PDB file of C-alpha atoms in Angstrom:
ATOM      1  CA  GLN A   1     -21.775 -51.841 -22.796  1.00 84.00           C
ATOM      2  CA  GLN A   2     -22.777 -51.219 -26.721  1.00 93.00           C
ATOM      3  CA  PRO A   3     -22.452 -54.561 -28.771  1.00 97.00           C
ATOM      4  CA  VAL A   4     -19.466 -53.994 -31.437  1.00 98.00           C
ATOM      5  CA  GLN A   5     -19.881 -54.502 -34.512  1.00 98.00           C
ATOM      6  CA  SER A   6     -16.763 -55.681 -37.816  1.00 97.00           C
ATOM      7  CA  PRO A   7     -16.265 -54.206 -40.099  1.00 97.00           C
ATOM      8  CA  GLN A   8     -17.375 -50.990 -39.879  1.00 97.00           C
ATOM      9  CA  ALA A   9     -17.954 -50.123 -43.224  1.00 97.00           C
ATOM     10  CA  VAL A  10     -17.832 -52.256 -46.993  1.00 96.00           C
ATOM     11  CA  ILE A  11     -18.172 -51.579 -50.277  1.00 97.00           C
ATOM     12  CA  LEU A  12     -18.917 -54.617 -52.508  1.00 95.00           C
ATOM     13  CA  ARG A  13     -19.997 -54.953 -56.206  1.00 96.00           C
ATOM     14  CA  GLU A  14     -23.459 -56.193 -56.627  1.00 96.00           C
ATOM     15  CA  GLY A  15     -23.974 -60.271 -56.813  1.00 95.00           C
ATOM     16  CA  GLU A  16     -20.871 -60.284 -54.097  1.00 96.00           C
ATOM     17  CA  ASP A  17     -21.009 -61.298 -50.669  1.00 96.00           C
ATOM     18  CA  ALA A  18     -20.598 -60.057 -47.501  1.00 96.00           C
ATOM     19  CA  VAL A  19     -20.829 -60.783 -43.455  1.00 97.00           C
ATOM     20  CA  ILE A  20     -21.014 -58.589 -40.160  1.00 98.00           C
ATOM     21  CA  ASN A  21     -20.180 -59.741 -37.048  1.00 98.00           C
ATOM     22  CA  CYS A  22     -22.143 -58.419 -33.593  1.00 97.00           C
ATOM     23  CA  SER A  23     -19.612 -59.232 -30.852  1.00 97.00           C
ATOM     24  CA  SER A  24     -21.031 -58.613 -26.813  1.00 95.00           C
ATOM     25  CA  SER A  25     -18.691 -58.932 -23.841  1.00 94.00           C
ATOM     26  CA  LYS A  26     -22.372 -59.651 -21.892  1.00 90.00           C
ATOM     27  CA  ALA A  27     -24.116 -63.488 -22.214  1.00 90.00           C
ATOM     28  CA  LEU A  28     -26.880 -62.689 -24.085  1.00 90.00           C
ATOM     29  CA  TYR A  29     -30.216 -64.368 -25.050  1.00 89.00           C
ATOM     30  CA  SER A  30     -30.950 -62.773 -28.120  1.00 90.00           C
ATOM     31  CA  VAL A  31     -29.475 -60.877 -31.138  1.00 93.00           C
ATOM     32  CA  HIS A  32     -31.669 -58.824 -33.529  1.00 93.00           C
ATOM     33  CA  TRP A  33     -30.440 -57.723 -36.934  1.00 95.00           C
ATOM     34  CA  TYR A  34     -32.103 -54.511 -38.548  1.00 96.00           C
ATOM     35  CA  ARG A  35     -31.438 -52.732 -41.793  1.00 97.00           C
ATOM     36  CA  GLN A  36     -31.358 -48.692 -41.950  1.00 97.00           C
ATOM     37  CA  LYS A  37     -31.464 -46.662 -44.928  1.00 96.00           C
ATOM     38  CA  HIS A  38     -30.412 -43.325 -45.031  1.00 92.00           C
ATOM     39  CA  GLY A  39     -33.150 -41.007 -43.642  1.00 90.00           C
ATOM     40  CA  GLU A  40     -35.265 -43.888 -42.907  1.00 93.00           C
ATOM     41  CA  ALA A  41     -36.528 -45.789 -40.131  1.00 94.00           C
ATOM     42  CA  PRO A  42     -34.683 -49.117 -38.857  1.00 95.00           C
ATOM     43  CA  VAL A  43     -36.209 -52.166 -40.263  1.00 94.00           C
ATOM     44  CA  PHE A  44     -36.469 -55.486 -38.647  1.00 92.00           C
ATOM     45  CA  LEU A  45     -34.426 -58.401 -40.796  1.00 92.00           C
ATOM     46  CA  MET A  46     -34.595 -61.387 -37.987  1.00 90.00           C
ATOM     47  CA  ILE A  47     -34.338 -62.378 -34.652  1.00 89.00           C
ATOM     48  CA  LEU A  48     -31.872 -65.058 -33.303  1.00 90.00           C
ATOM     49  CA  LEU A  49     -32.502 -66.765 -29.638  1.00 86.00           C
ATOM     50  CA  LYS A  50     -30.397 -68.337 -26.987  1.00 82.00           C
ATOM     51  CA  GLY A  51     -30.379 -72.516 -28.713  1.00 76.00           C
ATOM     52  CA  GLY A  52     -31.995 -71.688 -31.763  1.00 69.00           C
ATOM     53  CA  GLU A  53     -30.965 -72.735 -34.863  1.00 67.00           C
ATOM     54  CA  GLN A  54     -29.645 -70.168 -37.695  1.00 65.00           C
ATOM     55  CA  LYS A  55     -31.843 -68.387 -39.446  1.00 67.00           C
ATOM     56  CA  GLY A  56     -32.347 -67.266 -43.224  1.00 67.00           C
ATOM     57  CA  HIS A  57     -34.323 -65.239 -45.266  1.00 69.00           C
ATOM     58  CA  GLU A  58     -34.302 -65.121 -48.585  1.00 73.00           C
ATOM     59  CA  LYS A  59     -30.440 -64.595 -49.437  1.00 88.00           C
ATOM     60  CA  ILE A  60     -29.827 -63.030 -46.166  1.00 92.00           C
ATOM     61  CA  SER A  61     -29.384 -65.470 -43.381  1.00 92.00           C
ATOM     62  CA  ALA A  62     -27.402 -65.210 -39.611  1.00 93.00           C
ATOM     63  CA  SER A  63     -25.771 -67.783 -36.673  1.00 91.00           C
ATOM     64  CA  PHE A  64     -25.752 -66.766 -33.213  1.00 92.00           C
ATOM     65  CA  ASN A  65     -22.983 -68.269 -31.140  1.00 91.00           C
ATOM     66  CA  GLU A  66     -24.099 -68.134 -27.780  1.00 88.00           C
ATOM     67  CA  LYS A  67     -20.936 -69.182 -25.650  1.00 89.00           C
ATOM     68  CA  LYS A  68     -18.806 -66.770 -27.596  1.00 91.00           C
ATOM     69  CA  GLN A  69     -21.807 -63.581 -27.289  1.00 92.00           C
ATOM     70  CA  GLN A  70     -21.576 -63.749 -31.222  1.00 94.00           C
ATOM     71  CA  SER A  71     -23.697 -63.210 -34.699  1.00 95.00           C
ATOM     72  CA  SER A  72     -23.045 -63.159 -38.064  1.00 95.00           C
ATOM     73  CA  LEU A  73     -24.977 -61.876 -40.347  1.00 96.00           C
ATOM     74  CA  TYR A  74     -24.602 -63.021 -44.358  1.00 95.00           C
ATOM     75  CA  LEU A  75     -25.379 -61.845 -47.212  1.00 95.00           C
ATOM     76  CA  THR A  76     -25.528 -63.402 -50.122  1.00 93.00           C
ATOM     77  CA  ALA A  77     -25.435 -62.290 -54.069  1.00 91.00           C
ATOM     78  CA  SER A  78     -25.645 -58.831 -52.428  1.00 92.00           C
ATOM     79  CA  GLN A  79     -28.653 -57.017 -54.317  1.00 93.00           C
ATOM     80  CA  LEU A  80     -28.189 -53.064 -55.024  1.00 95.00           C
ATOM     81  CA  SER A  81     -31.240 -52.886 -52.080  1.00 94.00           C
ATOM     82  CA  TYR A  82     -29.269 -54.458 -49.885  1.00 95.00           C
ATOM     83  CA  SER A  83     -27.355 -50.823 -49.134  1.00 96.00           C
ATOM     84  CA  GLY A  84     -27.859 -49.727 -45.860  1.00 97.00           C
ATOM     85  CA  THR A  85     -26.586 -49.440 -41.778  1.00 97.00           C
ATOM     86  CA  TYR A  86     -26.746 -53.127 -40.292  1.00 98.00           C
ATOM     87  CA  PHE A  87     -27.361 -52.894 -37.010  1.00 98.00           C
ATOM     88  CA  CYS A  88     -27.203 -55.964 -34.170  1.00 97.00           C
ATOM     89  CA  GLY A  89     -29.217 -55.363 -31.089  1.00 95.00           C
ATOM     90  CA  THR A  90     -28.940 -57.869 -28.098  1.00 93.00           C
ATOM     91  CA  ALA A  91     -30.897 -58.502 -25.201  1.00 90.00           C
ATOM     92  CA  ILE A  92     -29.798 -60.416 -22.217  1.00 86.00           C
ATOM     93  CA  ASN A  93     -32.779 -61.661 -20.748  1.00 79.00           C
ATOM     94  CA  PHE A  94     -36.019 -63.697 -21.956  1.00 72.00           C
ATOM     95  CA  GLY A  95     -38.279 -61.032 -22.579  1.00 66.00           C
ATOM     96  CA  ASN A  96     -36.513 -57.794 -22.153  1.00 61.00           C
ATOM     97  CA  GLU A  97     -37.199 -55.708 -24.824  1.00 70.00           C
ATOM     98  CA  LYS A  98     -34.983 -53.048 -24.818  1.00 83.00           C
ATOM     99  CA  LEU A  99     -32.345 -53.456 -26.957  1.00 90.00           C
ATOM    100  CA  THR A 100     -28.448 -52.756 -26.805  1.00 93.00           C
ATOM    101  CA  PHE A 101     -27.865 -51.563 -30.403  1.00 96.00           C
ATOM    102  CA  GLY A 102     -24.309 -52.351 -31.964  1.00 97.00           C
ATOM    103  CA  THR A 103     -21.875 -49.841 -33.636  1.00 97.00           C
ATOM    104  CA  GLY A 104     -23.572 -50.256 -37.005  1.00 97.00           C
ATOM    105  CA  THR A 105     -21.692 -51.730 -39.905  1.00 98.00           C
ATOM    106  CA  ARG A 106     -22.046 -49.399 -43.408  1.00 97.00           C
ATOM    107  CA  LEU A 107     -22.854 -51.536 -46.217  1.00 97.00           C
ATOM    108  CA  THR A 108     -22.657 -49.877 -49.692  1.00 97.00           C
ATOM    109  CA  ILE A 109     -23.362 -51.747 -53.027  1.00 96.00           C
ATOM    110  CA  ILE A 110     -22.305 -50.527 -55.868  1.00 95.00           C
ATOM    111  CA  PRO A 111     -23.605 -51.601 -60.171  1.00 93.00           C
TER     112      PRO A 111
ATOM    113  CA  SER B   1     -47.626 -54.316 -39.142  1.00 79.00           C
ATOM    114  CA  ALA B   2     -47.819 -51.353 -36.969  1.00 85.00           C
ATOM    115  CA  VAL B   3     -47.818 -48.042 -38.810  1.00 90.00           C
ATOM    116  CA  ILE B   4     -46.223 -45.347 -36.261  1.00 95.00           C
ATOM    117  CA  SER B   5     -46.605 -41.741 -37.240  1.00 95.00           C
ATOM    118  CA  GLN B   6     -44.055 -39.218 -35.020  1.00 97.00           C
ATOM    119  CA  LYS B   7     -45.084 -34.827 -35.472  1.00 96.00           C
ATOM    120  CA  PRO B   8     -43.155 -33.382 -36.141  1.00 97.00           C
ATOM    121  CA  SER B   9     -40.613 -34.918 -38.707  1.00 96.00           C
ATOM    122  CA  ARG B  10     -38.003 -32.399 -38.235  1.00 96.00           C
ATOM    123  CA  ASP B  11     -37.299 -28.473 -36.947  1.00 97.00           C
ATOM    124  CA  ILE B  12     -34.983 -26.343 -35.919  1.00 97.00           C
ATOM    125  CA  CYS B  13     -34.571 -25.164 -32.198  1.00 96.00           C
ATOM    126  CA  GLN B  14     -33.036 -22.116 -30.030  1.00 97.00           C
ATOM    127  CA  ARG B  15     -30.952 -23.307 -27.461  1.00 97.00           C
ATOM    128  CA  GLY B  16     -32.743 -23.183 -23.713  1.00 97.00           C
ATOM    129  CA  THR B  17     -35.947 -24.182 -25.450  1.00 97.00           C
ATOM    130  CA  SER B  18     -38.326 -26.964 -24.880  1.00 97.00           C
ATOM    131  CA  LEU B  19     -39.726 -29.255 -27.906  1.00 97.00           C
ATOM    132  CA  THR B  20     -42.479 -32.153 -27.798  1.00 98.00           C
ATOM    133  CA  ILE B  21     -42.130 -35.202 -29.439  1.00 98.00           C
ATOM    134  CA  GLN B  22     -45.579 -37.010 -30.357  1.00 98.00           C
ATOM    135  CA  CYS B  23     -45.564 -40.625 -31.156  1.00 97.00           C
ATOM    136  CA  GLN B  24     -49.279 -42.308 -32.841  1.00 97.00           C
ATOM    137  CA  VAL B  25     -49.374 -46.211 -33.761  1.00 95.00           C
ATOM    138  CA  ASP B  26     -52.540 -47.161 -35.260  1.00 93.00           C
ATOM    139  CA  SER B  27     -52.442 -50.322 -32.676  1.00 90.00           C
ATOM    140  CA  GLN B  28     -52.482 -50.836 -29.178  1.00 87.00           C
ATOM    141  CA  VAL B  29     -49.088 -51.794 -28.506  1.00 87.00           C
ATOM    142  CA  THR B  30     -47.886 -52.845 -25.263  1.00 81.00           C
ATOM    143  CA  MET B  31     -44.293 -51.232 -24.872  1.00 83.00           C
ATOM    144  CA  MET B  32     -43.431 -48.196 -26.656  1.00 92.00           C
ATOM    145  CA  PHE B  33     -39.762 -46.749 -26.421  1.00 95.00           C
ATOM    146  CA  TRP B  34     -37.672 -43.227 -27.747  1.00 97.00           C
ATOM    147  CA  TYR B  35     -34.574 -44.092 -28.991  1.00 97.00           C
ATOM    148  CA  ARG B  36     -31.640 -41.510 -29.749  1.00 97.00           C
ATOM    149  CA  GLN B  37     -29.611 -41.580 -32.832  1.00 97.00           C
ATOM    150  CA  GLN B  38     -26.904 -38.752 -33.218  1.00 93.00           C
ATOM    151  CA  PRO B  39     -25.361 -38.273 -36.667  1.00 88.00           C
ATOM    152  CA  GLY B  40     -23.658 -41.353 -38.145  1.00 89.00           C
ATOM    153  CA  GLN B  41     -23.808 -42.877 -34.519  1.00 94.00           C
ATOM    154  CA  SER B  42     -26.390 -46.059 -33.355  1.00 96.00           C
ATOM    155  CA  LEU B  43     -29.574 -45.478 -31.689  1.00 96.00           C
ATOM    156  CA  THR B  44     -29.182 -45.408 -27.670  1.00 96.00           C
ATOM    157  CA  LEU B  45     -32.874 -45.976 -26.429  1.00 95.00           C
ATOM    158  CA  ILE B  46     -33.861 -43.106 -23.739  1.00 97.00           C
ATOM    159  CA  ALA B  47     -36.456 -44.663 -21.555  1.00 95.00           C
ATOM    160  CA  THR B  48     -39.515 -47.103 -21.923  1.00 93.00           C
ATOM    161  CA  ALA B  49     -42.415 -45.683 -21.848  1.00 92.00           C
ATOM    162  CA  ASN B  50     -45.262 -47.204 -19.618  1.00 82.00           C
ATOM    163  CA  GLN B  51     -48.897 -46.548 -20.081  1.00 83.00           C
ATOM    164  CA  GLY B  52     -50.218 -45.709 -16.281  1.00 81.00           C
ATOM    165  CA  SER B  53     -47.371 -45.589 -15.011  1.00 83.00           C
ATOM    166  CA  GLU B  54     -43.965 -43.510 -15.148  1.00 87.00           C
ATOM    167  CA  ALA B  55     -41.587 -43.477 -17.745  1.00 92.00           C
ATOM    168  CA  THR B  56     -38.181 -45.889 -16.848  1.00 92.00           C
ATOM    169  CA  TYR B  57     -34.887 -44.136 -17.806  1.00 95.00           C
ATOM    170  CA  GLU B  58     -31.697 -45.603 -19.066  1.00 94.00           C
ATOM    171  CA  SER B  59     -28.264 -44.816 -17.532  1.00 94.00           C
ATOM    172  CA  GLY B  60     -27.565 -41.370 -18.939  1.00 94.00           C
ATOM    173  CA  PHE B  61     -30.848 -40.036 -19.366  1.00 96.00           C
ATOM    174  CA  VAL B  62     -33.135 -38.308 -16.918  1.00 96.00           C
ATOM    175  CA  ILE B  63     -37.151 -37.061 -16.597  1.00 96.00           C
ATOM    176  CA  ASP B  64     -36.064 -33.245 -15.839  1.00 97.00           C
ATOM    177  CA  LYS B  65     -34.273 -33.885 -19.456  1.00 97.00           C
ATOM    178  CA  PHE B  66     -36.583 -35.603 -21.124  1.00 97.00           C
ATOM    179  CA  PRO B  67     -39.979 -35.859 -19.698  1.00 97.00           C
ATOM    180  CA  ILE B  68     -42.527 -38.648 -21.385  1.00 96.00           C
ATOM    181  CA  SER B  69     -45.925 -39.426 -21.015  1.00 94.00           C
ATOM    182  CA  ARG B  70     -48.033 -42.036 -21.823  1.00 94.00           C
ATOM    183  CA  PRO B  71     -51.482 -41.442 -21.613  1.00 92.00           C
ATOM    184  CA  ASN B  72     -53.189 -44.681 -23.450  1.00 91.00           C
ATOM    185  CA  LEU B  73     -52.093 -47.564 -25.148  1.00 91.00           C
ATOM    186  CA  THR B  74     -51.470 -45.645 -28.734  1.00 93.00           C
ATOM    187  CA  PHE B  75     -49.779 -42.377 -28.436  1.00 95.00           C
ATOM    188  CA  SER B  76     -46.916 -41.268 -26.667  1.00 96.00           C
ATOM    189  CA  THR B  77     -45.004 -37.855 -26.432  1.00 97.00           C
ATOM    190  CA  LEU B  78     -41.228 -37.442 -25.197  1.00 98.00           C
ATOM    191  CA  THR B  79     -40.009 -33.760 -24.532  1.00 98.00           C
ATOM    192  CA  VAL B  80     -36.448 -32.294 -24.674  1.00 98.00           C
ATOM    193  CA  SER B  81     -36.290 -29.877 -22.043  1.00 98.00           C
ATOM    194  CA  ASN B  82     -34.404 -26.780 -22.155  1.00 97.00           C
ATOM    195  CA  MET B  83     -32.024 -27.769 -25.376  1.00 97.00           C
ATOM    196  CA  SER B  84     -28.382 -27.316 -26.402  1.00 97.00           C
ATOM    197  CA  PRO B  85     -26.461 -28.169 -29.543  1.00 96.00           C
ATOM    198  CA  GLU B  86     -25.630 -31.186 -28.213  1.00 95.00           C
ATOM    199  CA  ASP B  87     -28.908 -32.529 -28.030  1.00 97.00           C
ATOM    200  CA  SER B  88     -29.302 -31.978 -32.243  1.00 97.00           C
ATOM    201  CA  SER B  89     -30.258 -35.744 -32.770  1.00 97.00           C
ATOM    202  CA  ILE B  90     -33.302 -38.504 -34.549  1.00 97.00           C
ATOM    203  CA  TYR B  91     -35.386 -38.909 -32.144  1.00 98.00           C
ATOM    204  CA  LEU B  92     -36.846 -42.360 -32.544  1.00 97.00           C
ATOM    205  CA  CYS B  93     -40.439 -43.829 -31.122  1.00 97.00           C
ATOM    206  CA  SER B  94     -40.528 -47.414 -31.179  1.00 95.00           C
ATOM    207  CA  VAL B  95     -43.336 -50.098 -30.627  1.00 92.00           C
ATOM    208  CA  GLU B  96     -43.078 -53.906 -29.974  1.00 85.00           C
ATOM    209  CA  GLU B  97     -46.681 -55.116 -31.235  1.00 77.00           C
ATOM    210  CA  ALA B  98     -49.184 -56.728 -28.289  1.00 68.00           C
ATOM    211  CA  GLY B  99     -49.335 -60.953 -28.518  1.00 66.00           C
ATOM    212  CA  ARG B 100     -47.209 -61.272 -32.099  1.00 65.00           C
ATOM    213  CA  ASN B 101     -43.714 -62.215 -29.855  1.00 65.00           C
ATOM    214  CA  THR B 102     -41.815 -61.678 -32.629  1.00 71.00           C
ATOM    215  CA  GLY B 103     -39.340 -59.743 -30.647  1.00 76.00           C
ATOM    216  CA  GLU B 104     -39.757 -57.351 -33.513  1.00 84.00           C
ATOM    217  CA  LEU B 105     -39.595 -53.609 -33.483  1.00 89.00           C
ATOM    218  CA  PHE B 106     -41.131 -51.075 -36.164  1.00 91.00           C
ATOM    219  CA  PHE B 107     -39.533 -47.518 -35.671  1.00 94.00           C
ATOM    220  CA  GLY B 108     -41.445 -43.983 -36.416  1.00 95.00           C
ATOM    221  CA  GLU B 109     -39.775 -42.572 -38.947  1.00 94.00           C
ATOM    222  CA  GLY B 110     -37.475 -39.870 -36.331  1.00 96.00           C
ATOM    223  CA  SER B 111     -38.039 -36.779 -35.912  1.00 97.00           C
ATOM    224  CA  ARG B 112     -34.938 -34.663 -36.758  1.00 97.00           C
ATOM    225  CA  LEU B 113     -34.229 -31.988 -34.331  1.00 97.00           C
ATOM    226  CA  THR B 114     -31.417 -29.096 -34.523  1.00 97.00           C
ATOM    227  CA  VAL B 115     -30.365 -27.044 -31.726  1.00 97.00           C
ATOM    228  CA  LEU B 116     -28.960 -24.166 -32.437  1.00 95.00           C
TER     229      LEU B 116
END
């Protein structure tokens, strides 16, 4: 079953913060986050492993609550370049490179 | 990082025909995956292309409809057979680089198919 992301879509002004949630019905080993701009390939943002720590990348960070099978992506002081559709991808086993992607969240940043 | 080239980038096809999509990687990779992304939707894994053996298909996808070849560690093809309008979609090739162990997948730009 496909992980469910919320919200489905969000519009922010430049400089505002956003949180994107990913919820799975299965026990997870890892959660991966990707961003896809319109007409382009998805681009890897980060991976969170079971038992691992919250990750950060510039103003984008994420957490993974393995007990709740949930992950959240945090975008701080959003920039225009953050616009796109965000997907979480989940894996249930170590070494399982096959990802099940979430429903997606479309983020639009306006000036 | 791996650079992936997909051909064709887009095509318009007639119902009942077949089309083969090529995926070329600039380095040797162990894992190659084929995904489908219908307009405005998420990515769905079709199959894992295994070098030297048959592809492993996900539930809902069969070899007769989506035959896959993987003749070496840098190249794979996906054929969409006997196409119908429901096959209109973007098909993406994805790889995980050997030895990186980061879990990062690299994606090609995709092949956008429209079936009339």
